[in-house]
Amino acid sequence: MTTTIKLLTWNILGLRERAKVAAVVREARADVVCLQECPRWPGGRTALALFARSTGLRLAAGGGRRGVAVLVAPHVQVEHGELAAMPRRRSTFWWTYPRATATAHLRVGGAPVQVSSAHLDVWEPGRLEHARKLVASVDRATGPVVVAGDLNDAPSGAVWQVLTAALSDAGLGGAPTYPATADRRPNKRLDAVLTSPGIEVVTYRTGADVSGLPSDHLPVLVTLSLPA
């Protein structure tokens, strides 16, 4: 029997407009939601857990100061979650934005799947190192793997080359996702869903370019068929 999962990935810009973000997440009716730029201030993980509950989901991995998370619907079984933090570099007088991968080991309809939410660096050496670590996690996995998130790189970039050597781009030729603002149309596809061999893409959709969207990134929603 084939198992399908619906997955949403989205950079939510710090959850500044909670009600609007919640409305988009509820409308997606996803089994798994990968978020980037979650609240990082003290109490942010609790705030994210409360947000998850308000959308009918629960926190499976991540949250807190590293800003990435995986949320799941009630019917999804969580075996365990983990957070892999990337080193931060100092920029003049301050540390740069923290980067990390949140990974949830799940079962959907009895089928295992490893789902990671990642937010890569704007600094290319940091992006490449993060991409290599993601590929290493894929190599260690014993079942199907999905990596979703904000790659901070266009499909022609070196990071995509590293990642697509081990994973397939679910949205090959997909629409741009950034910047999505009132006065600028997206012209870069920075947000991606990548899958390990054997996973089939059933549907792939980029969110509408709406001026009132509560983020500068568009959400990406996919339906995936897991290998039997």
CSV table of C-alpha atoms in Angstrom, one decimal:
chain,number,residue,atom,x,y,z
A,1,MET,CA,0.0,0.0,0.0
A,2,THR,CA,1.4,3.4,-1.0
A,3,THR,CA,1.8,6.0,1.7
A,4,THR,CA,1.6,9.7,0.8
A,5,ILE,CA,2.5,12.7,2.9
A,6,LYS,CA,1.7,16.4,2.4
A,7,LEU,CA,4.6,18.6,3.5
A,8,LEU,CA,4.8,22.4,3.8
A,9,THR,CA,8.1,24.3,4.1
A,10,TRP,CA,8.2,28.0,4.9
A,11,ASN,CA,10.5,30.7,6.3
A,12,ILE,CA,8.1,32.5,8.6
A,13,LEU,CA,10.2,35.6,9.4
A,14,GLY,CA,10.2,35.3,13.1
A,15,LEU,CA,6.5,34.6,13.4
A,16,ARG,CA,5.9,38.3,13.5
A,17,GLU,CA,2.3,38.0,12.3
A,18,ARG,CA,1.2,34.9,14.1
A,19,ALA,CA,-2.5,34.9,13.0
A,20,LYS,CA,-1.6,35.2,9.3
A,21,VAL,CA,1.0,32.5,9.5
A,22,ALA,CA,-1.4,30.2,11.3
A,23,ALA,CA,-4.1,30.8,8.7
A,24,VAL,CA,-1.7,29.7,5.9
A,25,VAL,CA,-0.6,26.6,7.9
A,26,ARG,CA,-4.1,25.6,8.7
A,27,GLU,CA,-5.2,26.0,5.0
A,28,ALA,CA,-2.3,23.7,3.9
A,29,ARG,CA,-3.6,20.8,6.0
A,30,ALA,CA,-0.1,19.3,5.9
A,31,ASP,CA,1.0,16.2,7.7
A,32,VAL,CA,4.5,17.7,8.2
A,33,VAL,CA,5.5,21.4,8.4
A,34,CYS,CA,9.1,22.5,8.2
A,35,LEU,CA,9.7,26.0,9.4
A,36,GLN,CA,12.7,28.4,9.3
A,37,GLU,CA,13.2,31.7,11.2
A,38,CYS,CA,11.1,30.6,14.1
A,39,PRO,CA,11.1,32.8,17.3
A,40,ARG,CA,14.5,32.7,18.9
A,41,TRP,CA,14.0,34.9,21.9
A,42,PRO,CA,13.8,33.5,25.4
A,43,GLY,CA,10.6,31.5,25.6
A,44,GLY,CA,10.5,31.2,21.8
A,45,ARG,CA,10.3,27.4,21.9
A,46,THR,CA,7.3,27.6,24.1
A,47,ALA,CA,5.7,30.2,21.8
A,48,LEU,CA,6.3,27.9,18.9
A,49,ALA,CA,4.8,24.9,20.7
A,50,LEU,CA,1.7,27.0,21.5
A,51,PHE,CA,1.5,28.2,17.8
A,52,ALA,CA,1.7,24.5,16.7
A,53,ARG,CA,-1.2,23.6,19.0
A,54,SER,CA,-3.3,26.5,17.6
A,55,THR,CA,-2.9,25.0,14.1
A,56,GLY,CA,-3.7,21.5,15.2
A,57,LEU,CA,0.0,20.4,15.0
A,58,ARG,CA,2.7,19.5,17.6
A,59,LEU,CA,6.4,20.2,17.8
A,60,ALA,CA,8.5,17.2,16.7
A,61,ALA,CA,12.0,18.6,16.5
A,62,GLY,CA,13.8,21.9,16.9
A,63,GLY,CA,12.5,25.2,18.1
A,64,GLY,CA,14.5,27.6,20.4
A,65,ARG,CA,17.5,29.7,19.6
A,66,ARG,CA,18.5,28.1,16.3
A,67,GLY,CA,15.2,29.0,14.6
A,68,VAL,CA,14.3,25.8,12.7
A,69,ALA,CA,11.6,23.3,13.5
A,70,VAL,CA,9.5,20.4,12.3
A,71,LEU,CA,5.8,20.3,13.2
A,72,VAL,CA,3.5,17.3,12.7
A,73,ALA,CA,-0.2,16.4,12.6
A,74,PRO,CA,-1.7,14.3,15.4
A,75,HIS,CA,-1.8,11.1,13.3
A,76,VAL,CA,2.0,11.2,12.6
A,77,GLN,CA,4.1,9.1,14.9
A,78,VAL,CA,7.3,10.8,16.2
A,79,GLU,CA,10.1,8.3,17.1
A,80,HIS,CA,12.5,11.0,18.0
A,81,GLY,CA,13.7,14.5,17.1
A,82,GLU,CA,17.1,16.1,17.1
A,83,LEU,CA,18.8,19.5,16.4
A,84,ALA,CA,22.2,19.8,14.6
A,85,ALA,CA,23.6,23.3,15.1
A,86,MET,CA,26.1,24.8,12.6
A,87,PRO,CA,29.0,26.9,13.9
A,88,ARG,CA,28.4,30.7,14.0
A,89,ARG,CA,31.0,33.1,12.7
A,90,ARG,CA,31.7,36.6,14.1
A,91,SER,CA,30.9,39.5,11.9
A,92,THR,CA,32.6,42.7,13.2
A,93,PHE,CA,31.1,43.2,16.7
A,94,TRP,CA,28.4,40.5,16.6
A,95,TRP,CA,27.8,36.9,15.8
A,96,THR,CA,25.9,36.1,12.6
A,97,TYR,CA,22.5,34.5,12.4
A,98,PRO,CA,22.5,31.0,13.8
A,99,ARG,CA,22.1,28.1,11.4
A,100,ALA,CA,20.9,24.6,12.1
A,101,THR,CA,19.0,21.5,10.9
A,102,ALA,CA,16.0,20.1,12.9
A,103,THR,CA,15.4,16.5,12.1
A,104,ALA,CA,12.3,14.4,13.0
A,105,HIS,CA,12.3,10.6,12.6
A,106,LEU,CA,8.7,9.9,11.8
A,107,ARG,CA,6.2,7.2,10.8
A,108,VAL,CA,3.3,8.2,8.6
A,109,GLY,CA,0.7,5.5,8.1
A,110,GLY,CA,3.3,3.0,9.4
A,111,ALA,CA,5.9,4.1,6.8
A,112,PRO,CA,9.2,5.5,8.2
A,113,VAL,CA,10.5,8.8,6.9
A,114,GLN,CA,13.3,11.2,8.1
A,115,VAL,CA,12.3,14.9,7.7
A,116,SER,CA,14.8,17.7,8.1
A,117,SER,CA,14.1,21.5,8.2
A,118,ALA,CA,17.2,23.4,7.4
A,119,HIS,CA,18.2,27.1,7.1
A,120,LEU,CA,21.5,27.6,5.3
A,121,ASP,CA,23.9,30.5,5.7
A,122,VAL,CA,24.1,33.6,3.5
A,123,TRP,CA,27.9,33.1,3.6
A,124,GLU,CA,28.8,30.6,0.9
A,125,PRO,CA,31.5,28.6,2.8
A,126,GLY,CA,29.0,28.2,5.6
A,127,ARG,CA,26.3,27.1,3.2
A,128,LEU,CA,28.5,24.5,1.6
A,129,GLU,CA,29.6,23.1,4.9
A,130,HIS,CA,25.9,22.8,6.0
A,131,ALA,CA,25.0,21.2,2.6
A,132,ARG,CA,27.8,18.6,3.1
A,133,LYS,CA,26.5,17.8,6.6
A,134,LEU,CA,23.0,17.3,5.2
A,135,VAL,CA,24.3,14.9,2.6
A,136,ALA,CA,26.2,13.0,5.3
A,137,SER,CA,22.9,12.7,7.3
A,138,VAL,CA,21.3,11.3,4.2
A,139,ASP,CA,24.1,8.7,3.8
A,140,ARG,CA,23.6,7.6,7.4
A,141,ALA,CA,19.8,7.2,7.0
A,142,THR,CA,18.3,3.7,6.8
A,143,GLY,CA,15.0,4.8,5.1
A,144,PRO,CA,13.5,7.6,3.0
A,145,VAL,CA,14.7,11.1,3.6
A,146,VAL,CA,13.2,14.6,2.9
A,147,VAL,CA,15.2,17.8,3.4
A,148,ALA,CA,13.2,21.0,3.2
A,149,GLY,CA,14.0,24.6,3.9
A,150,ASP,CA,15.6,27.9,3.0
A,151,LEU,CA,18.9,27.2,1.1
A,152,ASN,CA,19.9,30.9,0.6
A,153,ASP,CA,21.1,29.8,-2.8
A,154,ALA,CA,19.7,29.7,-6.3
A,155,PRO,CA,19.4,26.3,-8.2
A,156,SER,CA,22.4,27.2,-10.3
A,157,GLY,CA,24.5,27.6,-7.1
A,158,ALA,CA,27.2,25.3,-5.7
A,159,VAL,CA,25.0,24.3,-2.7
A,160,TRP,CA,22.3,22.8,-5.0
A,161,GLN,CA,25.0,20.8,-6.8
A,162,VAL,CA,26.2,19.3,-3.5
A,163,LEU,CA,22.7,18.5,-2.4
A,164,THR,CA,21.3,17.2,-5.7
A,165,ALA,CA,24.2,14.7,-5.9
A,166,ALA,CA,22.4,12.8,-3.2
A,167,LEU,CA,18.9,14.1,-3.3
A,168,SER,CA,16.3,15.0,-6.0
A,169,ASP,CA,14.8,18.4,-6.4
A,170,ALA,CA,11.0,18.0,-5.9
A,171,GLY,CA,10.3,21.3,-7.6
A,172,LEU,CA,12.6,21.1,-10.6
A,173,GLY,CA,11.8,24.2,-12.7
A,174,GLY,CA,9.6,25.6,-9.9
A,175,ALA,CA,8.6,29.2,-9.3
A,176,PRO,CA,10.7,31.7,-7.4
A,177,THR,CA,10.0,32.1,-3.7
A,178,TYR,CA,11.9,35.2,-2.7
A,179,PRO,CA,11.5,38.2,-2.1
A,180,ALA,CA,7.8,38.2,-1.6
A,181,THR,CA,7.0,41.7,-0.6
A,182,ALA,CA,4.3,44.3,-1.4
A,183,ASP,CA,6.5,46.1,-3.9
A,184,ARG,CA,8.7,43.2,-5.2
A,185,ARG,CA,7.9,40.0,-7.0
A,186,PRO,CA,9.9,36.9,-6.2
A,187,ASN,CA,12.8,36.4,-8.6
A,188,LYS,CA,14.9,33.7,-6.7
A,189,ARG,CA,14.0,30.1,-5.8
A,190,LEU,CA,15.7,29.8,-2.4
A,191,ASP,CA,13.2,27.5,-0.8
A,192,ALA,CA,13.3,23.8,-1.7
A,193,VAL,CA,12.1,20.3,-1.0
A,194,LEU,CA,14.7,17.6,-1.7
A,195,THR,CA,14.0,13.9,-1.6
A,196,SER,CA,16.0,10.6,-1.4
A,197,PRO,CA,15.7,8.0,-4.2
A,198,GLY,CA,12.4,6.1,-4.2
A,199,ILE,CA,10.2,9.0,-3.1
A,200,GLU,CA,7.9,10.2,-5.9
A,201,VAL,CA,6.5,13.8,-6.2
A,202,VAL,CA,2.7,13.7,-6.6
A,203,THR,CA,2.1,17.5,-6.4
A,204,TYR,CA,4.3,20.6,-6.0
A,205,ARG,CA,3.0,24.1,-5.4
A,206,THR,CA,4.5,27.4,-4.5
A,207,GLY,CA,2.2,29.8,-2.5
A,208,ALA,CA,0.6,32.7,-4.2
A,209,ASP,CA,2.4,36.0,-4.4
A,210,VAL,CA,0.2,37.9,-2.0
A,211,SER,CA,1.2,41.4,-0.8
A,212,GLY,CA,-0.3,40.6,2.6
A,213,LEU,CA,1.7,37.4,3.2
A,214,PRO,CA,3.4,37.5,6.6
A,215,SER,CA,6.9,36.7,5.3
A,216,ASP,CA,9.3,37.7,2.6
A,217,HIS,CA,9.4,34.0,1.4
A,218,LEU,CA,6.6,32.1,-0.2
A,219,PRO,CA,5.6,28.8,1.3
A,220,VAL,CA,6.1,25.6,-0.7
A,221,LEU,CA,3.6,22.7,-0.4
A,222,VAL,CA,4.3,19.2,-1.8
A,223,THR,CA,2.6,15.8,-1.7
A,224,LEU,CA,5.1,12.9,-1.7
A,225,SER,CA,4.6,9.2,-2.2
A,226,LEU,CA,6.9,7.1,0.0
A,227,PRO,CA,8.4,3.9,-1.2
A,228,ALA,CA,6.6,0.8,-0.2
